[in-house]
Short mmCIF file of C-alpha atoms in Angstrom, two decimals:
data_model
loop_
_atom_site.label_atom_id
_atom_site.label_comp_id
_atom_site.label_asym_id
_atom_site.label_seq_id
_atom_site.Cartn_x
_atom_site.Cartn_y
_atom_site.Cartn_z
CA MET A 1 -129.40 -177.68 -160.75
CA LYS A 2 -126.52 -176.11 -159.44
CA LYS A 3 -128.76 -175.06 -156.86
CA LEU A 4 -130.09 -178.09 -156.02
CA LEU A 5 -126.78 -179.73 -155.26
CA PRO A 6 -126.10 -177.77 -151.86
CA PHE A 7 -129.39 -178.72 -150.84
CA PHE A 8 -129.10 -182.53 -151.91
CA TYR A 9 -125.85 -182.28 -149.84
CA LEU A 10 -127.24 -180.78 -147.05
CA LEU A 11 -130.08 -183.73 -147.12
CA VAL A 12 -127.63 -186.50 -147.33
CA SER A 13 -125.20 -184.49 -144.42
CA SER A 14 -128.27 -184.71 -142.62
CA ALA A 15 -129.52 -188.21 -143.00
CA VAL A 16 -126.22 -189.63 -142.04
CA ALA A 17 -125.77 -187.90 -139.30
CA ALA A 18 -129.26 -188.94 -137.97
CA ASP A 19 -127.94 -192.45 -139.05
CA LYS A 20 -124.95 -192.25 -136.63
CA PRO A 21 -125.95 -192.39 -132.73
CA ASN A 22 -124.82 -189.93 -130.48
CA VAL A 23 -122.55 -191.08 -127.62
CA ILE A 24 -121.73 -190.04 -124.02
CA ILE A 25 -119.72 -191.45 -121.94
CA VAL A 26 -119.57 -190.30 -118.29
CA MET A 27 -117.29 -191.63 -115.91
CA THR A 28 -116.66 -190.49 -112.46
CA ASP A 29 -113.84 -190.60 -109.97
CA ASP A 30 -113.42 -192.97 -106.86
CA MET A 31 -117.53 -194.02 -106.81
CA GLY A 32 -117.68 -197.31 -104.98
CA TYR A 33 -120.22 -200.00 -106.81
CA SER A 34 -123.23 -199.55 -104.71
CA ASP A 35 -122.75 -195.78 -104.60
CA LEU A 36 -126.14 -194.94 -106.94
CA GLY A 37 -129.80 -195.17 -105.65
CA CYS A 38 -130.07 -198.16 -108.80
CA PHE A 39 -126.99 -199.99 -107.32
CA GLY A 40 -129.05 -200.44 -104.02
CA SER A 41 -127.54 -196.39 -102.63
CA GLU A 42 -129.74 -194.24 -99.71
CA ILE A 43 -127.93 -191.21 -102.05
CA GLU A 44 -130.36 -189.37 -104.41
CA THR A 45 -129.32 -190.17 -107.70
CA PRO A 46 -132.87 -190.35 -109.56
CA ASN A 47 -131.68 -189.17 -112.64
CA VAL A 48 -129.07 -192.04 -113.42
CA ASP A 49 -132.16 -194.26 -111.76
CA ALA A 50 -134.10 -193.35 -114.09
CA LEU A 51 -132.07 -193.85 -117.17
CA ALA A 52 -131.12 -197.24 -115.68
CA ALA A 53 -135.21 -198.12 -115.43
CA LYS A 54 -135.50 -197.14 -119.16
CA GLY A 55 -131.78 -198.89 -120.51
CA LEU A 56 -129.80 -201.91 -118.77
CA ARG A 57 -127.54 -201.96 -115.67
CA PHE A 58 -124.64 -204.54 -116.09
CA SER A 59 -123.99 -205.96 -112.74
CA GLN A 60 -120.79 -207.27 -113.71
CA PHE A 61 -119.47 -204.10 -115.30
CA TYR A 62 -114.91 -203.83 -114.33
CA ASN A 63 -112.54 -201.23 -114.70
CA PHE A 64 -108.78 -201.69 -114.27
CA GLY A 65 -109.07 -200.41 -110.23
CA LYS A 66 -106.89 -197.02 -110.77
CA CYS A 67 -107.80 -193.98 -111.85
CA CYS A 68 -105.25 -193.40 -115.18
CA PRO A 69 -104.95 -197.20 -116.31
CA THR A 70 -108.64 -197.39 -116.52
CA ARG A 71 -109.01 -194.02 -118.36
CA ALA A 72 -105.81 -195.56 -120.80
CA GLY A 73 -108.06 -198.51 -121.26
CA LEU A 74 -111.42 -196.69 -121.41
CA MET A 75 -109.87 -194.26 -124.24
CA THR A 76 -108.43 -197.35 -126.34
CA GLY A 77 -109.83 -200.41 -126.13
CA LEU A 78 -106.62 -202.19 -124.65
CA ASP A 79 -104.81 -203.13 -121.23
CA SER A 80 -103.44 -199.96 -120.22
CA HIS A 81 -100.03 -201.08 -120.43
CA LEU A 82 -100.15 -201.64 -124.13
CA ALA A 83 -101.54 -198.09 -124.50
CA GLY A 84 -98.59 -197.18 -122.04
CA VAL A 85 -100.02 -196.23 -118.91
CA GLY A 86 -99.63 -199.32 -116.66
CA GLY A 87 -99.36 -196.91 -113.31
CA MET A 88 -100.36 -193.29 -113.15
CA THR A 89 -98.37 -190.26 -114.88
CA ARG A 90 -94.83 -190.89 -113.67
CA ASP A 91 -92.71 -191.88 -116.50
CA GLU A 92 -90.81 -194.89 -115.49
CA ARG A 93 -88.71 -195.68 -118.63
CA ILE A 94 -90.44 -198.91 -119.62
CA PRO A 95 -92.93 -199.36 -122.03
CA GLY A 96 -95.89 -200.86 -120.33
CA TYR A 97 -95.16 -197.44 -117.72
CA ARG A 98 -94.64 -194.44 -119.55
CA GLY A 99 -97.25 -191.97 -118.01
CA ARG A 100 -98.96 -191.44 -121.10
CA LEU A 101 -100.82 -192.57 -123.81
CA ASN A 102 -98.32 -193.98 -126.49
CA LEU A 103 -98.13 -194.15 -130.15
CA ARG A 104 -99.14 -197.40 -130.56
CA CYS A 105 -102.91 -196.99 -129.95
CA VAL A 106 -105.61 -194.94 -130.90
CA THR A 107 -108.64 -193.12 -128.53
CA ILE A 108 -111.89 -192.98 -129.61
CA GLY A 109 -111.69 -189.64 -130.64
CA GLU A 110 -109.06 -190.32 -132.96
CA ALA A 111 -111.13 -193.62 -134.57
CA LEU A 112 -114.52 -191.57 -134.59
CA CYS A 113 -113.59 -188.44 -136.16
CA PRO A 114 -112.68 -190.08 -139.60
CA ALA A 115 -116.16 -191.48 -139.17
CA GLY A 116 -117.75 -187.63 -139.36
CA TYR A 117 -118.31 -186.95 -135.48
CA ARG A 118 -117.64 -183.94 -133.38
CA THR A 119 -115.12 -185.30 -130.57
CA ILE A 120 -115.81 -183.65 -127.07
CA GLN A 121 -113.79 -183.98 -123.93
CA THR A 122 -115.01 -182.18 -120.91
CA GLY A 123 -113.20 -182.72 -117.32
CA LYS A 124 -110.83 -184.97 -116.31
CA TRP A 125 -108.11 -186.30 -118.68
CA HIS A 126 -104.63 -187.09 -116.32
CA LEU A 127 -103.27 -189.47 -119.54
CA GLY A 128 -100.44 -187.43 -119.47
CA GLY A 129 -98.07 -184.56 -118.38
CA ALA A 130 -97.94 -180.83 -118.91
CA LYS A 131 -96.69 -181.35 -122.97
CA LYS A 132 -99.52 -180.37 -124.90
CA ASP A 133 -98.68 -182.91 -127.36
CA TRP A 134 -100.19 -185.63 -124.56
CA TRP A 135 -103.47 -183.52 -123.93
CA PRO A 136 -106.87 -184.61 -125.28
CA SER A 137 -106.62 -181.72 -128.01
CA ARG A 138 -104.02 -183.96 -129.38
CA ARG A 139 -105.01 -186.79 -129.66
CA GLY A 140 -108.15 -186.91 -131.05
CA PHE A 141 -111.35 -184.60 -129.76
CA ASP A 142 -111.73 -181.58 -131.29
CA ARG A 143 -113.56 -179.73 -128.31
CA VAL A 144 -111.80 -179.87 -124.95
CA PHE A 145 -112.55 -177.63 -121.79
CA GLY A 146 -111.25 -179.27 -118.41
CA SER A 147 -108.02 -180.35 -116.32
CA PRO A 148 -105.59 -182.15 -118.55
CA LEU A 149 -103.16 -183.06 -115.81
CA GLY A 150 -106.19 -184.74 -113.47
CA GLY A 151 -108.48 -183.03 -110.84
CA GLY A 152 -108.41 -182.52 -106.96
CA PHE A 153 -110.38 -179.64 -106.78
CA TYR A 154 -114.15 -177.93 -107.62
CA PHE A 155 -114.70 -174.82 -106.14
CA ARG A 156 -111.08 -173.74 -108.31
CA PRO A 157 -107.76 -174.81 -108.99
CA SER A 158 -106.40 -175.83 -105.79
CA ALA A 159 -102.90 -174.56 -104.61
CA PHE A 160 -102.19 -178.02 -103.71
CA TYR A 161 -102.21 -179.17 -107.37
CA SER A 162 -100.17 -175.83 -108.57
CA TYR A 163 -99.64 -177.66 -111.64
CA ARG A 164 -103.62 -178.47 -112.76
CA GLU A 165 -105.34 -175.54 -114.54
CA ILE A 166 -108.47 -175.84 -116.13
CA VAL A 167 -108.02 -175.58 -120.05
CA ARG A 168 -110.27 -174.60 -122.96
CA ASN A 169 -108.80 -176.60 -125.80
CA GLU A 170 -105.57 -175.27 -124.81
CA THR A 171 -106.10 -171.92 -123.79
CA VAL A 172 -105.66 -171.61 -120.19
CA LEU A 173 -108.61 -170.00 -118.34
CA TYR A 174 -108.02 -170.33 -114.69
CA THR A 175 -105.27 -171.32 -112.36
CA PRO A 176 -103.94 -171.73 -108.15
CA LYS A 177 -103.02 -167.72 -109.04
CA LYS A 178 -106.06 -166.94 -111.72
CA ASP A 179 -109.71 -167.74 -109.87
CA PRO A 180 -112.90 -168.87 -112.03
CA PRO A 181 -116.03 -166.89 -111.50
CA LYS A 182 -117.83 -166.56 -108.24
CA GLY A 183 -120.25 -169.92 -107.93
CA TRP A 184 -118.26 -172.16 -110.41
CA TYR A 185 -118.23 -175.89 -109.54
CA THR A 186 -116.37 -178.42 -111.46
CA THR A 187 -119.04 -181.02 -112.12
CA ASP A 188 -121.41 -177.57 -113.36
CA ALA A 189 -118.89 -176.29 -115.55
CA TYR A 190 -118.06 -179.32 -117.32
CA THR A 191 -121.74 -180.50 -117.91
CA ASP A 192 -122.10 -176.67 -119.09
CA GLU A 193 -119.33 -176.32 -121.55
CA GLY A 194 -119.86 -179.80 -122.80
CA LEU A 195 -123.61 -179.18 -124.08
CA ALA A 196 -122.62 -175.86 -125.24
CA PHE A 197 -120.38 -178.30 -127.66
CA VAL A 198 -123.00 -180.46 -128.22
CA ARG A 199 -125.62 -177.50 -129.04
CA GLU A 200 -122.55 -176.44 -131.78
CA ALA A 201 -122.23 -180.29 -133.18
CA VAL A 202 -126.36 -180.25 -133.25
CA GLY A 203 -126.32 -176.85 -134.61
CA GLU A 204 -123.74 -178.14 -137.48
CA GLU A 205 -125.84 -181.53 -137.56
CA LYS A 206 -122.97 -183.73 -137.32
CA PRO A 207 -123.03 -186.64 -134.60
CA PHE A 208 -121.06 -186.17 -131.42
CA PHE A 209 -118.73 -188.42 -129.16
CA TRP A 210 -118.51 -186.68 -125.84
CA TYR A 211 -116.41 -187.95 -123.22
CA LEU A 212 -117.50 -186.61 -119.60
CA ALA A 213 -115.46 -186.91 -117.00
CA TYR A 214 -116.29 -185.93 -113.99
CA ASN A 215 -113.52 -185.66 -111.30
CA ALA A 216 -116.13 -186.33 -108.41
CA PRO A 217 -116.43 -187.67 -105.57
CA HIS A 218 -112.72 -187.93 -105.76
CA TRP A 219 -111.32 -186.17 -102.68
CA PRO A 220 -111.08 -183.54 -101.14
CA LEU A 221 -114.57 -183.74 -100.60
CA ARG A 222 -116.03 -180.50 -101.21
CA ALA A 223 -119.48 -179.68 -101.99
CA LYS A 224 -122.56 -176.86 -102.09
CA PRO A 225 -123.81 -175.97 -98.36
CA GLU A 226 -127.34 -176.93 -99.59
CA ASP A 227 -126.53 -180.07 -100.92
CA ILE A 228 -124.99 -181.45 -97.90
CA ALA A 229 -127.89 -179.82 -96.02
CA LYS A 230 -129.64 -182.54 -97.81
CA TYR A 231 -127.88 -185.18 -96.53
CA ARG A 232 -126.38 -183.99 -93.00
CA GLY A 233 -127.57 -186.44 -89.78
CA LYS A 234 -128.59 -189.09 -92.45
CA TYR A 235 -125.19 -190.90 -91.85
CA ARG A 236 -125.62 -190.79 -87.96
CA VAL A 237 -126.76 -194.30 -88.42
CA GLY A 238 -122.83 -195.05 -88.79
CA TRP A 239 -121.28 -197.30 -91.60
CA ASP A 240 -122.20 -200.99 -90.17
CA LYS A 241 -125.98 -200.16 -90.91
CA ILE A 242 -125.69 -198.35 -94.23
CA ARG A 243 -123.40 -201.46 -95.06
CA GLN A 244 -126.03 -203.95 -94.35
CA GLN A 245 -128.76 -201.70 -95.99
CA ARG A 246 -127.35 -201.22 -99.36
CA HIS A 247 -126.59 -205.04 -99.07
CA ALA A 248 -130.19 -206.30 -98.50
CA ARG A 249 -131.11 -203.55 -101.48
CA LEU A 250 -128.56 -204.83 -104.04
CA VAL A 251 -130.20 -208.21 -103.18
CA GLU A 252 -133.96 -207.22 -103.52
CA LEU A 253 -132.66 -205.47 -106.64
CA GLY A 254 -131.36 -208.45 -108.20
CA LEU A 255 -128.05 -206.88 -108.68
CA ILE A 256 -125.99 -209.97 -106.75
CA ALA A 257 -127.44 -212.93 -105.49
CA SER A 258 -128.96 -213.51 -102.07
CA LYS A 259 -126.09 -216.35 -101.46
CA TRP A 260 -123.47 -214.15 -101.72
CA ALA A 261 -122.52 -212.81 -97.95
CA LEU A 262 -122.10 -208.94 -97.16
CA SER A 263 -118.21 -208.75 -96.37
CA PRO A 264 -117.39 -208.13 -93.24
CA ARG A 265 -116.21 -204.57 -91.88
CA ASP A 266 -112.73 -203.69 -92.55
CA GLY A 267 -110.93 -205.52 -89.44
CA THR A 268 -109.07 -201.82 -89.03
CA VAL A 269 -112.12 -200.07 -88.93
CA PRO A 270 -114.12 -199.88 -85.42
CA ALA A 271 -117.51 -200.91 -85.14
CA TRP A 272 -119.46 -197.36 -85.35
CA SER A 273 -120.60 -198.10 -81.37
CA LYS A 274 -116.93 -197.28 -80.30
CA LEU A 275 -117.23 -193.36 -81.87
CA SER A 276 -117.61 -191.35 -79.37
CA GLU A 277 -120.46 -188.66 -79.86
CA LYS A 278 -117.99 -185.85 -81.63
CA GLN A 279 -116.83 -188.70 -84.13
CA LYS A 280 -120.29 -189.90 -85.21
CA ASP A 281 -121.07 -185.63 -85.96
CA GLU A 282 -117.55 -185.00 -87.35
CA GLN A 283 -117.97 -188.45 -89.51
CA ASP A 284 -121.64 -187.88 -90.48
CA HIS A 285 -120.35 -184.56 -92.03
CA ILE A 286 -117.83 -186.21 -93.95
CA MET A 287 -120.03 -188.69 -95.29
CA ALA A 288 -122.97 -186.33 -96.00
CA THR A 289 -120.59 -183.97 -98.34
CA TYR A 290 -119.38 -187.26 -100.18
CA ALA A 291 -122.58 -187.62 -100.90
CA ALA A 292 -123.71 -184.26 -102.18
CA MET A 293 -121.18 -184.76 -104.54
CA VAL A 294 -122.54 -187.66 -105.80
CA ASP A 295 -126.02 -186.24 -105.99
CA CYS A 296 -124.53 -183.31 -107.84
CA VAL A 297 -123.08 -185.75 -110.71
CA ASP A 298 -126.97 -186.70 -110.85
CA GLN A 299 -128.35 -183.50 -110.95
CA ASN A 300 -126.61 -182.73 -114.12
CA MET A 301 -127.27 -185.87 -115.70
CA GLY A 302 -130.79 -184.43 -115.39
CA LYS A 303 -129.42 -181.27 -116.93
CA ILE A 304 -128.13 -183.50 -119.62
CA VAL A 305 -131.42 -185.48 -120.80
CA ARG A 306 -133.09 -182.21 -120.35
CA GLU A 307 -131.03 -180.44 -122.96
CA LEU A 308 -130.90 -183.53 -125.52
CA LYS A 309 -134.86 -183.85 -125.54
CA GLN A 310 -134.99 -180.03 -125.93
CA LEU A 311 -132.09 -180.96 -129.39
CA GLU A 312 -134.48 -183.69 -130.21
CA VAL A 313 -131.41 -185.81 -130.12
CA TYR A 314 -132.57 -187.40 -127.23
CA GLU A 315 -133.90 -190.87 -128.74
CA ASN A 316 -130.42 -191.39 -130.71
CA THR A 317 -127.84 -191.21 -127.97
CA LEU A 318 -126.34 -193.65 -126.24
CA ILE A 319 -125.31 -192.56 -123.02
CA MET A 320 -123.13 -195.33 -120.94
CA PHE A 321 -122.23 -193.98 -117.13
CA LEU A 322 -119.49 -195.57 -114.70
CA CYS A 323 -116.36 -195.24 -112.31
CA ASP A 324 -113.43 -195.29 -112.86
CA ASN A 325 -112.25 -197.95 -109.18
CA GLY A 326 -113.99 -198.45 -106.10
CA GLY A 327 -114.17 -196.42 -103.09
CA SER A 328 -110.56 -194.84 -101.68
CA ALA A 329 -109.57 -196.03 -98.70
CA GLU A 330 -106.91 -193.11 -98.48
CA PRO A 331 -105.34 -192.03 -96.67
CA SER A 332 -106.62 -193.61 -93.09
CA LYS A 333 -109.09 -195.72 -91.43
CA LEU A 334 -111.08 -192.99 -89.89
CA GLY A 335 -112.33 -189.62 -92.39
CA LEU A 336 -110.58 -186.63 -91.79
CA ASN A 337 -109.91 -183.25 -92.69
CA LYS A 338 -106.80 -181.97 -92.79
CA GLY A 339 -107.90 -178.39 -94.17
CA LYS A 340 -108.20 -175.60 -92.24
CA GLY A 341 -111.64 -174.80 -92.88
CA VAL A 342 -115.02 -175.99 -92.56
CA ILE A 343 -116.02 -179.85 -93.41
CA GLY A 344 -117.12 -179.66 -97.69
CA THR A 345 -115.86 -175.95 -98.25
CA ALA A 346 -113.20 -174.81 -100.34
CA GLU A 347 -111.18 -174.44 -97.25
CA SER A 348 -111.06 -178.04 -96.33
CA PHE A 349 -109.24 -181.08 -97.08
CA ALA A 350 -111.16 -183.83 -95.98
CA TYR A 351 -111.16 -187.36 -97.30
CA TYR A 352 -113.53 -190.22 -96.17
CA GLY A 353 -110.98 -192.93 -95.43
CA LYS A 354 -111.45 -196.37 -95.17
CA SER A 355 -114.29 -196.42 -93.05
CA TRP A 356 -116.78 -194.80 -95.45
CA ALA A 357 -115.03 -196.35 -98.43
CA ASN A 358 -115.96 -199.78 -97.48
CA VAL A 359 -119.41 -198.78 -97.45
CA SER A 360 -118.87 -197.12 -101.51
CA ASP A 361 -117.58 -200.69 -101.97
CA ALA A 362 -120.38 -202.66 -100.22
CA PRO A 363 -120.51 -205.97 -100.81
CA PHE A 364 -117.03 -206.31 -101.48
CA ARG A 365 -114.20 -206.25 -100.09
CA LYS A 366 -111.52 -203.82 -100.83
CA TYR A 367 -110.73 -200.62 -102.68
CA LYS A 368 -109.02 -198.48 -104.89
CA SER A 369 -105.98 -199.71 -106.48
CA ASN A 370 -106.92 -203.47 -105.33
CA LEU A 371 -108.02 -206.09 -107.55
CA HIS A 372 -110.59 -207.58 -105.83
CA GLU A 373 -113.88 -207.02 -106.46
CA GLY A 374 -114.14 -203.64 -104.09
CA GLY A 375 -111.69 -202.14 -106.29
CA ILE A 376 -112.74 -202.79 -109.86
CA ALA A 377 -116.41 -202.99 -109.82
CA THR A 378 -118.06 -200.74 -111.06
CA PRO A 379 -121.98 -199.63 -111.53
CA PHE A 380 -123.04 -199.48 -115.36
CA VAL A 381 -126.21 -197.98 -116.65
CA ALA A 382 -126.52 -197.89 -120.64
CA HIS A 383 -129.32 -195.98 -121.81
CA TRP A 384 -130.36 -195.47 -126.08
CA PRO A 385 -133.86 -195.30 -126.82
CA ALA A 386 -133.15 -195.73 -130.00
CA GLY A 387 -130.83 -198.74 -129.50
CA ILE A 388 -131.93 -200.70 -126.61
CA PRO A 389 -135.52 -202.28 -127.31
CA THR A 390 -138.14 -201.31 -124.97
CA ALA A 391 -138.95 -205.00 -123.95
CA ARG A 392 -135.68 -204.86 -122.41
CA HIS A 393 -136.13 -201.55 -120.45
CA GLY A 394 -134.89 -202.46 -116.72
CA GLU A 395 -132.92 -205.17 -117.08
CA ILE A 396 -129.88 -206.37 -115.89
CA PHE A 397 -126.91 -208.00 -118.15
CA ARG A 398 -125.18 -210.17 -115.98
CA GLU A 399 -122.18 -211.37 -118.42
CA PRO A 400 -118.76 -209.68 -117.28
CA ALA A 401 -118.11 -206.35 -119.66
CA HIS A 402 -114.84 -203.92 -118.95
CA VAL A 403 -114.45 -200.55 -120.06
CA ILE A 404 -111.84 -201.82 -122.60
CA ASP A 405 -115.52 -202.99 -124.44
CA LEU A 406 -116.10 -199.12 -125.44
CA MET A 407 -113.64 -198.67 -127.67
CA ALA A 408 -115.01 -201.47 -129.63
CA THR A 409 -118.52 -200.22 -128.92
CA CYS A 410 -118.22 -196.93 -130.22
CA VAL A 411 -116.29 -198.24 -133.10
CA ASP A 412 -119.62 -200.65 -134.08
CA LEU A 413 -122.38 -198.76 -133.53
CA SER A 414 -120.44 -195.69 -135.43
CA GLY A 415 -119.82 -197.30 -138.56
CA ALA A 416 -115.93 -195.78 -137.99
CA ALA A 417 -113.00 -198.08 -139.12
CA TYR A 418 -110.16 -198.54 -136.65
CA PRO A 419 -107.10 -198.51 -138.00
CA GLU A 420 -104.06 -200.18 -138.60
CA THR A 421 -101.46 -197.46 -138.56
CA PHE A 422 -101.25 -194.10 -136.68
CA LYS A 423 -98.45 -191.30 -137.25
CA ASP A 424 -97.16 -193.88 -140.20
CA GLN A 425 -96.72 -196.66 -136.77
CA PRO A 426 -98.57 -200.04 -136.36
CA ILE A 427 -100.94 -199.68 -133.73
CA HIS A 428 -102.25 -202.46 -131.21
CA PRO A 429 -105.54 -204.15 -132.20
CA MET A 430 -108.58 -203.60 -130.30
CA GLU A 431 -108.96 -206.03 -127.14
CA GLY A 432 -112.40 -205.06 -126.03
CA THR A 433 -115.71 -206.49 -127.19
CA SER A 434 -118.80 -204.46 -128.74
CA LEU A 435 -121.48 -204.06 -126.38
CA ARG A 436 -124.01 -203.85 -129.32
CA PRO A 437 -125.43 -207.85 -128.01
CA ALA A 438 -125.56 -206.81 -124.87
CA PHE A 439 -128.08 -204.14 -125.97
CA GLU A 440 -130.11 -206.25 -128.28
CA GLY A 441 -130.28 -209.07 -125.43
CA ARG A 442 -127.84 -210.98 -126.49
CA SER A 443 -124.62 -212.84 -125.40
CA LEU A 444 -121.18 -210.87 -125.75
CA LYS A 445 -119.53 -214.05 -126.20
CA ARG A 446 -116.06 -213.23 -125.16
CA LYS A 447 -113.56 -215.19 -126.05
CA ALA A 448 -110.13 -213.88 -124.05
CA PRO A 449 -109.89 -213.73 -120.49
CA LEU A 450 -109.66 -210.21 -118.27
CA PHE A 451 -106.69 -209.58 -116.92
CA SER A 452 -105.44 -207.04 -114.95
CA GLU A 453 -102.23 -205.77 -113.16
CA TYR A 454 -102.13 -202.56 -110.69
CA ALA A 455 -98.63 -201.39 -108.59
CA GLY A 456 -98.41 -205.42 -108.32
CA ASN A 457 -101.61 -206.54 -107.46
CA ARG A 458 -102.90 -208.72 -110.39
CA ALA A 459 -106.04 -210.80 -111.57
CA VAL A 460 -107.15 -212.90 -114.27
CA ARG A 461 -110.91 -213.65 -114.48
CA ASP A 462 -112.30 -216.24 -116.91
CA GLY A 463 -115.25 -217.36 -116.92
CA GLN A 464 -117.10 -218.33 -113.49
CA TRP A 465 -113.53 -218.42 -111.91
CA LYS A 466 -110.68 -215.07 -110.73
CA LEU A 467 -107.71 -215.94 -109.29
CA VAL A 468 -106.68 -212.38 -107.58
CA ALA A 469 -103.55 -211.23 -105.57
CA ASP A 470 -102.60 -207.76 -103.70
CA LYS A 471 -98.66 -207.15 -104.02
CA GLY A 472 -96.28 -209.46 -102.95
CA LYS A 473 -99.08 -212.12 -102.03
CA LYS A 474 -100.32 -215.88 -102.99
CA TRP A 475 -103.10 -216.60 -105.09
CA GLU A 476 -106.38 -216.59 -104.03
CA LEU A 477 -108.91 -218.21 -106.46
CA TYR A 478 -112.17 -217.53 -105.82
CA ASP A 479 -115.79 -218.81 -108.12
CA MET A 480 -117.59 -215.88 -108.95
CA GLU A 481 -120.94 -217.50 -109.20
CA ALA A 482 -121.04 -218.93 -106.04
CA ASP A 483 -118.88 -216.28 -103.97
CA ARG A 484 -118.74 -213.22 -105.48
CA THR A 485 -117.60 -211.14 -101.90
CA GLU A 486 -114.52 -213.12 -102.58
CA LEU A 487 -114.96 -215.10 -98.98
CA ASN A 488 -114.52 -218.32 -99.88
CA ASN A 489 -110.83 -218.84 -100.86
CA LEU A 490 -110.53 -221.73 -102.88
CA ALA A 491 -106.47 -221.98 -104.03
CA THR A 492 -105.34 -224.77 -102.07
CA LYS A 493 -107.92 -227.19 -102.40
CA MET A 494 -107.62 -226.30 -106.20
CA PRO A 495 -104.02 -226.23 -107.31
CA GLU A 496 -104.33 -227.14 -110.34
CA LYS A 497 -107.36 -224.38 -111.76
CA VAL A 498 -104.53 -221.70 -109.59
CA LYS A 499 -101.59 -223.14 -112.16
CA ALA A 500 -103.31 -223.10 -115.13
CA LEU A 501 -104.89 -219.55 -114.50
CA SER A 502 -101.54 -218.08 -113.46
CA ALA A 503 -100.05 -219.20 -116.19
CA LEU A 504 -102.27 -217.71 -118.71
CA TYR A 505 -101.57 -214.44 -116.47
CA TYR A 506 -98.14 -214.62 -116.72
CA ALA A 507 -98.37 -214.88 -120.54
CA TRP A 508 -100.27 -212.10 -120.48
CA ALA A 509 -97.99 -210.15 -118.73
CA LYS A 510 -95.18 -211.16 -120.73
CA ARG A 511 -97.09 -209.89 -124.05
CA CYS A 512 -98.68 -206.77 -122.26
CA PHE A 513 -94.97 -205.52 -120.90
CA VAL A 514 -96.21 -205.86 -117.43
CA LYS A 515 -93.34 -205.65 -114.92
CA LYS A 516 -92.07 -208.64 -113.44
CA LYS A 517 -92.50 -209.48 -110.08
CA LYS A 518 -89.29 -208.35 -107.85
CA LYS A 519 -87.75 -211.78 -106.30
#
């Protein structure tokens, strides 16, 4: 009998692991709403498109409009201010803006570890500074490979970010003074290292949670020559034409309504026809590099799917794909290269600027950091063969959803217990809603509005209504059912609605430690 007990326990542990879905959250950096093929792009993303075809797309999925706040909300299921990351990683010495995760929250890793999950984080963390207590290895992740302090490099750590290094768990591997092997590229490395951790978990018959945070396609724009060559010349038609084409495809795909007009080209960006031939060639090269970076992400998604099938865990693995904010308009109206090397190489330092960010965020207005749709609307794909009925494959879920919902989803599907305390301190309850109903064809029945604040920009979404304002500007009011591209401001026509929604916003801001607006 004693000889049978270990075998019995092995069977039980295997059965438990089999019942619990594996979860992979993949997040890109500075990628716009219409940058995937399944969301209207000309960029080739067949692997993500295939996940969408046999899964779901969410047409109204939102982030917090900026890198660190989005990552904090995703990781904790809380408004980013409650987690301590209402801004970037600078400590402003006030509760909502400490620049790191506080102890009044737990991460998805910390929630799932007690449920028997192997927790993996690869790529960009960016939820704290150099102190190791703020690294993912100290916030619930068993296996880590990437850059705890942020991204900003591709072929090797950059001297521009002298404090950003590549680590495995807590061992520093590569620095601006210590290069990785020849041919190394972050997008590939973050995938390959994560897959090695996945193989380890599967070998130990553990369910796994993997948070894969690519730093692509964030500037500086750097990509492999063969990937750039694939797109060179495709953007000679210019940003005006590409925006129109994307809008038409989004309507055709059913992701946006035909009554929602394409927002006008940003008024500070010149018409493509006004550029010289030399300028057109440079802008084509810049956007081809950006497209190559997105293409490389998709190639790696294909690698992940193939490995999951090889390991025989594909059917019960939920993959969720999204981005952290809209396209980045930094630092100028046109794309430019501030580096010494050819655009796309390790010696270059290229941005695609407001002109191409306006394309990435089509059909919407504004950009990363803004809380208009261009800044906060993300493409979202969910794929889970064992959990999304075949009859729903390829469908579009149209209710608003948010990065804060991912914690609730992981806790729900894993059977984990969300704790009431962390390190002997009470923590905030989850604020998100599980996406399980969406997977099963039911309404989320969200009870509370969605709120955002970043750098004085502010927004509240309640049902069909959205109240939004840039820093120091008056509130704008939009009917999202009639005008999701935010072209018809109803604030002066509906002052009572503005008053009611703004009251909700200020009550939320007080509860969540949002900085008061300077008078």
